[in-house]
Amino acid sequence: MAALEVSELSHSFGSLDVLSDISLRVGQGEFVSIVGPSGSGKSTLFHLVGGLLKPTAGKISIGGEDAVGRRGLIGYMPQAPALMPWRTIEDNVVLARELGGVRKKEARGLAREWLSKVGLDGFARSYPHQLSGGMQQRVAFLRALLADKELICLDEPFSALDAMLRAEMHRWLLDIWEQNRRSILFVTHSIEEALLLSDSVYVFTRRPATVLERVEVPFDRPRRDEVVDDPTFIRLRRRLTDLLTASPR
Amino acid sequence: MRRWLPPTLTVVGLLILWQVYTTVSGIESWLLPSPKDIWDAFVDQRDVLATHTLATTELTLLGFAAGVATGLLVAVLLHLIPGVRAAVYPLLVISQNVPTIAIAPLLVVWLGFGIAPKLVVIVLVCFFPVAVATLDGLGRSDAAINDYMLMSGANRRQLFTKLQWPAALPAMFSGLKIAATYSVLGAIIAEWLGSEEGIGRYMIAQKSAFRADRLFVAIAIIVVLALAIFGLVRLAEKLTIRGRASGRS
Ligand SMILES: Nc1ncnc2c1ncn2[C@@H]1O[C@H](COP(=O)(O)OP(=O)(O)OP(=O)(O)O)[C@@H](O)[C@H]1O
Ligand SMILES: [Mg+2]
């Protein structure tokens, strides 16, 4: 049973066709990435999976159950952090749990524990406007993780981080994932990031997006940072770059 | 502290100019009393004024509370019940074009000379800014956070209590500040309708006696009272609003 199974999914906003006949699969405990041009419909796909939008056509199932139009099934990190400016960082982190019926106070301890793991100890009582963009992204990331769902959808989670911090977050994300083995669907603009983290990578075309190619990433787990120097890695990176730049309109 | 200095200096300067003008021009003091005359009138009337001020303060606070409660109730009802907003909101706006002073005698006819018509006058002037500002705030919560909440499975109640209401607080306080100022005005008008005590009642008596000095004292008391209530609202705002929203005034 797949954590997420999307089949022949299409979506249009009025006359604007955004997704066209998308099929993809995230197996139990798999890490799957999507790369694609800006505006191709990646965030829209997440909105469909999260039940915010209903697709024009096609099927979505989460954990084997029909999930079209059903909300509250995934841990979600939106492209913009979307933190509540009036809530402290710890209270923002526990929001998704709170929606699931857990008391704020009970969840706070866990939130603080995780905050220190992402280098945000001492910020539990701060407010979002006191944090940098990258720090806010990490908070939004924790909020998705602590939603405690089997499937986690991350929409460009590390786009606002510098290269050093990004590498650190990759290491950290892989650690958590290798320990907990949740199923992750991950959108990124960085081919290198996708190859470094994923079991498989889907390449989307320009709008209306279709799946141009699905690439299996063959490297062992746990992955080491040196994998980027591996000839296979370099070849795959070349190939994906070519696919993306040559992507037909 | 710095912030207070320039306006304070301006006021002191104006008072000095005023004093000099009245002394030099020799204008009749029943027409334009000097600041010194006004101060003397205040000292002379202290005890009487204390009773009247207390009565007006009580009426104002009671009316303000009732007006705010009405305003919030109207805002929440219009926001939560679909269709009602479109049906009622335009009427609400039009109703504000009827001058309160024009309805006041009617209220006396209906409700007699007790406290009821006075409270209704204050409620009429107070509820509107609160209702409109709050309604506006309720409808303007951040779209990205709203989407996040929906995808995380928030129900209507959670959307209201965790997002729309807290997001509306800064707007609500803007409305409260306007209502705070209006409430004193409402109380004075209400007392003009006919009452045993209160600054409004005092003013009517002094007007008949051509005591401009005492009228000025009454005006000064009204201003101080309005400022005090405004200050209370500001304090409540500071204690309530957290995070970035507190930066707005
Ligand atoms: N609610 C909406 N109504 C109408 N059009 C929309 C809506 N949301 C997105 N679109 C359009 O759908 C297309 C895809 O948008 P989407 O945000 O999914 O792209 P994306 O792949 O996530 O891009 P990026 O990589 O820049 O984040 C865009 O052309 C956008 O204008
Ligand atoms: Mg996007």
XYZ file of C-alpha atoms and ligand atoms in Angstrom:
530
model
C 0.000 0.000 0.000
C 1.426 3.354 -1.055
C 1.552 6.340 1.258
C 0.393 8.417 -1.687
C -0.910 7.334 -5.050
C -1.849 9.951 -7.608
C -3.268 8.742 -10.875
C -4.141 10.570 -14.064
C -4.634 13.758 -12.139
C -5.552 16.923 -14.062
C -6.399 20.351 -12.813
C -7.438 23.630 -14.402
C -8.159 27.042 -12.942
C -10.939 28.093 -15.281
C -9.385 27.998 -18.729
C -5.827 27.737 -17.368
C -4.701 24.114 -17.522
C -2.138 23.601 -14.801
C -1.743 19.872 -14.303
C -2.347 17.359 -17.035
C -2.510 13.632 -16.479
C -0.082 13.399 -13.559
C 0.597 10.004 -12.036
C 3.027 9.508 -9.218
C 3.566 7.336 -6.217
C 5.188 7.670 -2.835
C 5.724 4.250 -1.291
C 5.587 3.641 2.455
C 8.726 5.217 3.953
C 9.892 6.556 0.613
C 11.433 9.946 -0.065
C 10.185 11.307 -3.386
C 11.043 14.650 -4.952
C 9.492 16.750 -7.661
C 11.517 19.191 -9.723
C 9.959 21.376 -12.348
C 9.947 24.870 -13.793
C 8.467 27.702 -11.798
C 4.733 28.011 -12.337
C 4.364 24.438 -13.576
C 1.868 23.515 -10.876
C 3.860 21.859 -8.088
C 2.237 23.823 -5.305
C -1.123 23.215 -6.934
C -0.449 19.476 -6.761
C 0.095 19.823 -3.008
C -3.132 21.772 -2.647
C -4.909 18.916 -4.399
C -3.258 16.255 -2.251
C -4.116 18.268 0.863
C -7.770 18.489 -0.148
C -7.778 22.269 -0.475
C -8.707 21.951 -4.146
C -10.712 19.317 -5.975
C -9.095 18.060 -9.158
C -10.772 18.470 -12.515
C -10.064 14.790 -13.124
C -8.119 11.909 -11.645
C -7.634 10.059 -8.398
C -5.689 10.650 -5.213
C -5.333 8.085 -2.479
C -3.486 8.441 0.784
C -2.630 5.304 2.742
C -4.860 3.329 0.386
C -7.949 5.473 0.960
C -9.579 7.862 -1.452
C -8.402 11.340 -0.467
C -9.933 13.631 -3.069
C -11.169 16.732 -1.244
C -10.268 15.267 2.163
C -8.314 17.486 4.518
C -6.203 16.869 7.561
C -4.493 13.739 6.246
C -1.008 15.113 5.626
C 1.734 17.006 7.368
C 2.193 20.042 5.174
C 4.792 22.726 4.866
C 3.606 25.504 2.560
C 5.935 27.397 0.251
C 5.527 30.565 2.351
C 6.068 29.765 6.042
C 2.549 31.057 6.911
C 3.256 31.345 10.632
C 0.787 33.113 12.881
C 2.371 36.431 13.858
C 0.557 36.501 17.214
C 1.735 33.057 18.285
C 5.096 32.294 19.817
C 7.380 29.960 17.902
C 6.565 26.980 20.122
C 2.845 27.635 19.766
C 3.210 27.853 16.007
C 5.018 24.530 15.964
C 2.232 22.772 17.838
C -0.576 24.212 15.700
C -1.183 21.144 13.558
C -1.268 18.903 16.636
C -3.650 21.270 18.296
C -6.004 21.003 15.326
C -5.918 17.259 15.870
C -7.241 17.745 19.388
C -4.026 17.707 21.444
C -3.850 20.420 24.102
C -1.384 23.212 23.392
C 0.293 22.805 26.761
C 0.879 19.096 26.296
C 2.501 19.546 22.915
C 4.807 22.393 23.933
C 7.410 20.174 25.580
C 7.823 18.214 22.388
C 8.012 21.422 20.388
C 10.860 22.741 22.503
C 12.747 19.482 22.223
C 12.569 19.664 18.429
C 13.330 23.365 18.260
C 16.704 22.746 19.813
C 17.354 20.035 17.232
C 16.960 22.566 14.403
C 19.185 25.116 16.091
C 16.342 27.247 17.364
C 16.767 26.692 21.086
C 16.162 29.924 22.914
C 13.581 31.028 20.349
C 10.625 29.053 21.711
C 9.087 32.180 23.204
C 9.996 34.532 20.351
C 7.537 35.715 17.737
C 7.882 34.977 14.006
C 8.827 38.550 13.071
C 11.890 38.226 15.269
C 13.198 35.347 13.128
C 14.973 35.396 9.782
C 13.339 33.884 6.704
C 15.403 30.716 7.008
C 14.550 30.329 10.682
C 10.863 30.750 9.899
C 11.146 27.999 7.296
C 12.578 25.667 9.883
C 9.662 26.443 12.193
C 7.169 25.706 9.414
C 9.067 22.504 8.740
C 8.779 21.373 12.361
C 5.097 22.213 12.342
C 4.645 19.828 9.399
C 6.735 17.125 11.047
C 4.920 17.356 14.375
C 1.536 17.109 12.681
C 2.318 13.439 13.159
C 1.022 12.172 9.833
C 2.417 9.315 7.794
C 2.746 11.463 4.667
C 4.629 14.749 4.784
C 4.479 17.211 1.898
C 7.253 19.802 1.833
C 7.018 22.676 -0.632
C 10.537 24.055 -1.184
C 11.384 23.819 2.505
C 14.955 25.056 2.299
C 14.730 27.704 -0.415
C 15.576 30.569 1.943
C 18.635 28.973 3.522
C 22.276 29.659 2.694
C 24.357 26.814 1.269
C 25.955 25.905 4.599
C 22.730 25.792 6.518
C 21.037 24.003 3.673
C 23.647 21.233 3.826
C 23.175 21.027 7.565
C 19.409 20.792 7.173
C 19.817 18.044 4.558
C 21.938 16.051 6.955
C 19.428 16.641 9.684
C 16.378 15.840 7.546
C 17.975 12.588 6.396
C 18.772 11.677 9.993
C 15.209 12.196 11.133
C 13.844 10.454 8.130
C 16.163 7.478 8.474
C 15.141 7.133 12.111
C 11.396 7.610 11.641
C 10.884 6.533 8.037
C 7.935 8.709 7.231
C 6.887 9.083 3.633
C 7.951 12.368 2.133
C 6.926 14.234 -0.994
C 9.359 17.046 -1.562
C 9.282 19.930 -4.027
C 12.512 21.694 -4.880
C 14.159 23.754 -7.573
C 17.525 22.252 -6.772
C 18.381 19.146 -8.755
C 21.303 18.439 -6.473
C 19.063 18.594 -3.429
C 16.581 16.225 -5.029
C 19.277 13.688 -5.909
C 20.921 13.943 -2.538
C 17.773 13.266 -0.555
C 15.420 11.140 -2.632
C 14.711 7.596 -3.619
C 13.137 8.831 -6.800
C 12.742 12.136 -8.590
C 9.857 13.206 -10.802
C 10.610 15.839 -13.424
C 7.670 18.035 -14.400
C 7.313 19.896 -17.677
C 6.190 23.467 -18.036
C 2.525 24.263 -17.595
C 0.349 22.349 -18.150
C 2.632 20.004 -16.237
C 3.020 16.379 -17.096
C 5.545 13.925 -15.719
C 8.460 14.173 -18.123
C 10.461 11.479 -16.426
C 10.797 9.500 -13.254
C 14.387 8.893 -12.152
C 15.412 6.263 -9.596
C 18.272 7.378 -7.383
C 20.423 4.326 -6.755
C 22.582 5.382 -3.801
C 22.661 3.519 -0.499
C 21.304 4.770 2.780
C 22.431 6.321 4.962
C 23.815 8.645 2.312
C 27.083 10.384 2.857
C 27.847 13.907 1.675
C 30.563 12.598 -0.673
C 27.889 11.030 -2.840
C 27.842 14.273 -4.845
C 31.293 13.361 -6.237
C 30.152 9.944 -7.379
C 30.244 9.634 -11.199
C 26.694 8.265 -11.226
C 25.532 11.286 -9.268
C 27.220 13.626 -11.712
C 25.708 11.803 -14.668
C 22.213 11.913 -13.158
C 22.582 15.583 -12.371
C 23.622 16.293 -15.957
C 20.671 14.339 -17.267
C 18.092 16.073 -15.058
C 19.536 19.473 -15.891
C 19.241 18.695 -19.595
C 15.683 17.466 -19.162
C 14.675 20.610 -17.342
C 16.304 23.048 -19.731
C 15.056 21.200 -22.794
C 11.579 20.829 -21.298
C 9.139 21.507 -24.171
C 6.714 24.362 -23.819
C 9.062 60.428 27.322
C 10.651 62.275 24.378
C 7.445 61.752 22.430
C 5.402 63.680 24.958
C 7.645 66.715 25.171
C 6.833 68.522 21.866
C 3.024 68.360 22.191
C 3.229 69.380 25.857
C 5.357 72.396 24.925
C 2.864 73.332 22.211
C -0.029 73.258 24.670
C 1.879 75.313 27.246
C 2.813 77.836 24.538
C -0.797 78.175 23.391
C -1.994 78.668 26.965
C 0.567 81.443 27.464
C -0.519 83.146 24.209
C -4.132 82.868 25.285
C -3.391 84.383 28.686
C -1.437 87.246 27.127
C -4.143 87.928 24.537
C -6.970 88.102 27.078
C -4.926 90.390 29.340
C -3.727 92.728 26.587
C -6.986 92.952 24.593
C -9.088 93.405 27.704
C -11.801 91.153 26.272
C -14.751 90.584 28.605
C -14.153 87.456 30.657
C -17.747 86.213 30.241
C -17.020 86.123 26.527
C -13.527 84.656 26.569
C -12.139 83.844 29.995
C -8.383 83.590 30.401
C -6.743 80.277 31.408
C -6.297 81.791 34.847
C -10.050 82.521 35.100
C -10.820 78.974 34.031
C -8.466 77.544 36.604
C -10.092 79.689 39.311
C -13.528 78.490 38.214
C -12.286 74.917 38.455
C -10.923 75.375 41.974
C -14.113 77.130 43.005
C -16.379 74.395 41.610
C -14.282 71.387 42.613
C -16.813 69.642 44.810
C -19.774 70.074 42.485
C -17.665 68.984 39.528
C -16.507 65.848 41.316
C -20.090 64.566 41.619
C -20.928 65.443 38.021
C -17.718 63.926 36.695
C -18.316 60.716 38.583
C -21.841 60.451 37.168
C -20.642 61.057 33.616
C -17.775 58.597 33.998
C -20.148 55.887 35.189
C -22.565 56.529 32.361
C -19.756 56.600 29.805
C -18.149 53.357 30.944
C -21.467 51.565 31.120
C -22.474 52.823 27.690
C -19.056 52.057 26.238
C -19.181 48.484 27.546
C -22.682 47.985 26.175
C -21.695 49.566 22.844
C -18.604 47.404 22.484
C -20.533 44.260 23.378
C -23.179 45.119 20.797
C -20.559 45.938 18.171
C -18.691 42.665 18.702
C -21.892 40.661 18.669
C -23.018 42.287 15.422
C -19.593 41.712 13.839
C -19.410 38.052 14.821
C -22.979 37.332 13.744
C -22.540 39.060 10.398
C -19.286 37.197 9.887
C -20.454 33.738 10.879
C -23.949 33.528 9.444
C -23.716 33.265 5.671
C -25.785 35.738 3.696
C -26.559 37.976 6.665
C -23.603 40.204 5.996
C -24.724 41.076 2.491
C -28.270 41.709 3.704
C -27.459 43.820 6.756
C -24.142 45.556 6.195
C -25.400 48.271 3.763
C -28.252 49.105 6.126
C -25.766 49.405 8.951
C -23.775 51.945 6.987
C -26.864 53.907 5.987
C -28.064 53.939 9.602
C -24.960 55.898 10.504
C -26.160 58.818 8.436
C -29.016 59.409 10.856
C -27.612 61.906 13.398
C -27.837 60.575 16.923
C -29.057 63.932 18.188
C -32.036 63.572 15.865
C -33.046 60.188 17.298
C -32.397 61.127 20.888
C -35.766 62.854 21.561
C -37.522 59.847 20.089
C -35.678 57.603 22.516
C -36.887 59.721 25.385
C -40.454 59.363 24.138
C -40.078 55.600 23.988
C -37.915 54.907 26.988
C -38.588 57.777 29.375
C -36.001 59.747 31.312
C -34.218 56.895 33.074
C -30.786 55.535 32.217
C -32.125 53.388 29.347
C -32.384 56.071 26.612
C -28.970 57.455 27.635
C -27.345 54.056 27.293
C -29.014 53.544 23.945
C -27.578 56.846 22.677
C -24.058 55.802 23.671
C -24.509 52.323 22.239
C -25.695 53.875 18.971
C -22.543 55.972 18.591
C -20.148 53.262 19.878
C -21.208 50.026 18.278
C -20.672 51.053 14.678
C -16.909 51.659 14.650
C -16.398 48.484 16.677
C -18.649 46.395 14.443
C -17.181 47.654 11.172
C -13.543 47.416 12.248
C -13.971 43.948 13.731
C -15.941 42.662 10.768
C -13.229 43.945 8.486
C -10.528 42.255 10.570
C -12.428 38.959 10.652
C -12.613 38.894 6.874
C -8.979 39.678 6.296
C -7.032 36.827 7.791
C -3.928 35.796 5.885
C -4.788 33.578 2.900
C -1.660 31.409 3.218
C -2.363 30.664 6.875
C -5.988 30.014 6.018
C -4.971 27.467 3.366
C -2.551 25.859 5.776
C -5.243 25.551 8.440
C -7.698 24.009 5.987
C -5.189 21.492 4.658
C -4.300 20.563 8.226
C -7.923 19.691 8.829
C -9.167 22.734 10.748
C -12.941 22.860 11.138
C -15.011 26.055 11.064
C -14.834 26.573 14.792
C -11.057 26.186 14.833
C -10.716 28.536 11.883
C -12.647 31.133 13.808
C -11.058 30.771 17.229
C -7.486 30.117 16.139
C -7.184 32.261 13.030
C -9.941 34.750 12.260
C -10.536 36.037 15.774
C -6.891 36.570 16.770
C -6.199 38.072 13.342
C -9.071 40.522 13.829
C -7.853 41.827 17.187
C -5.657 44.670 15.882
C -8.528 45.944 13.722
C -10.942 45.521 16.603
C -8.755 47.691 18.813
C -8.712 50.435 16.170
C -12.504 50.374 16.372
C -12.409 50.375 20.163
C -10.226 53.489 20.194
C -12.672 55.401 18.015
C -15.574 54.147 20.114
C -13.777 55.225 23.299
C -13.733 58.820 22.113
C -17.307 58.651 20.830
C -18.586 57.215 24.093
C -17.836 60.415 26.044
C -19.491 62.481 23.348
C -22.494 60.144 23.489
C -22.699 60.481 27.268
C -22.725 64.293 27.093
C -25.449 64.322 24.451
C -27.416 61.799 26.509
C -27.180 64.048 29.539
C -28.417 67.016 27.529
C -31.597 65.024 26.958
C -32.440 65.531 30.558
C -30.738 64.259 33.644
C -30.195 65.107 37.274
C -26.433 65.117 37.208
C -23.431 64.755 34.941
C -21.116 67.118 33.091
C -23.677 67.485 30.295
C -26.305 68.590 32.788
C -23.783 70.969 34.387
C -23.025 72.526 30.994
C -26.679 73.277 30.318
C -26.982 75.045 33.650
C -23.808 77.091 33.060
C -24.878 78.000 29.549
C -28.052 79.580 30.897
C -25.908 81.547 33.345
C -23.467 82.686 30.633
C -20.566 81.234 32.615
C -18.045 80.686 29.814
C -15.316 80.005 32.363
C -17.243 77.064 33.810
C -18.097 75.787 30.344
C -14.399 75.705 29.587
C -13.807 73.720 32.757
C -16.487 71.251 31.641
C -14.867 70.935 28.217
C -11.489 70.285 29.801
C -12.984 67.548 31.959
C -14.589 65.942 28.908
C -11.259 65.931 27.116
C -9.468 64.384 30.078
C -12.174 61.749 30.437
C -11.983 60.855 26.747
C -8.197 60.626 26.945
C -8.420 58.411 30.025
C -10.766 55.935 28.355
C -8.637 55.970 25.236
C -5.626 55.228 27.445
C -7.428 52.285 29.009
C -8.152 50.829 25.588
C -4.541 51.356 24.556
C -3.397 49.548 27.685
C -5.757 46.647 27.029
C -4.390 46.510 23.482
C -0.804 46.351 24.662
C -1.662 43.537 27.053
C -3.626 41.568 24.458
C -1.829 41.927 21.154
C 1.287 39.836 20.807
C 3.871 39.481 18.109
C 4.172 41.691 15.084
C 0.632 43.001 15.305
C 1.588 44.993 18.412
C 3.730 47.258 16.272
C 0.665 48.701 14.554
C -1.151 51.475 16.286
N -5.891 29.741 -6.899
C -5.461 29.919 -8.167
N -6.278 30.468 -9.085
C -5.869 30.643 -10.354
N -4.659 30.291 -10.808
C -3.805 29.732 -9.942
C -4.153 29.527 -8.572
N -3.095 28.966 -7.930
C -2.139 28.842 -8.861
N -2.549 29.292 -10.082
C -1.772 29.261 -11.320
O -1.363 27.938 -11.500
C -0.050 27.876 -12.032
C 0.792 26.969 -11.169
O 1.002 27.555 -9.912
P 1.825 26.816 -8.789
O 1.883 27.738 -7.625
O 1.260 25.492 -8.556
O 3.261 26.707 -9.450
P 4.617 26.098 -8.840
O 5.037 24.984 -9.709
O 4.443 25.804 -7.398
O 5.602 27.321 -9.037
P 6.864 27.755 -8.116
O 7.957 26.787 -8.389
O 7.214 29.112 -8.637
O 6.394 27.755 -6.717
C 0.441 29.312 -12.093
O 0.363 29.741 -13.430
C -0.533 30.081 -11.247
O -0.724 31.354 -11.773
Mg 5.195 26.532 -5.713
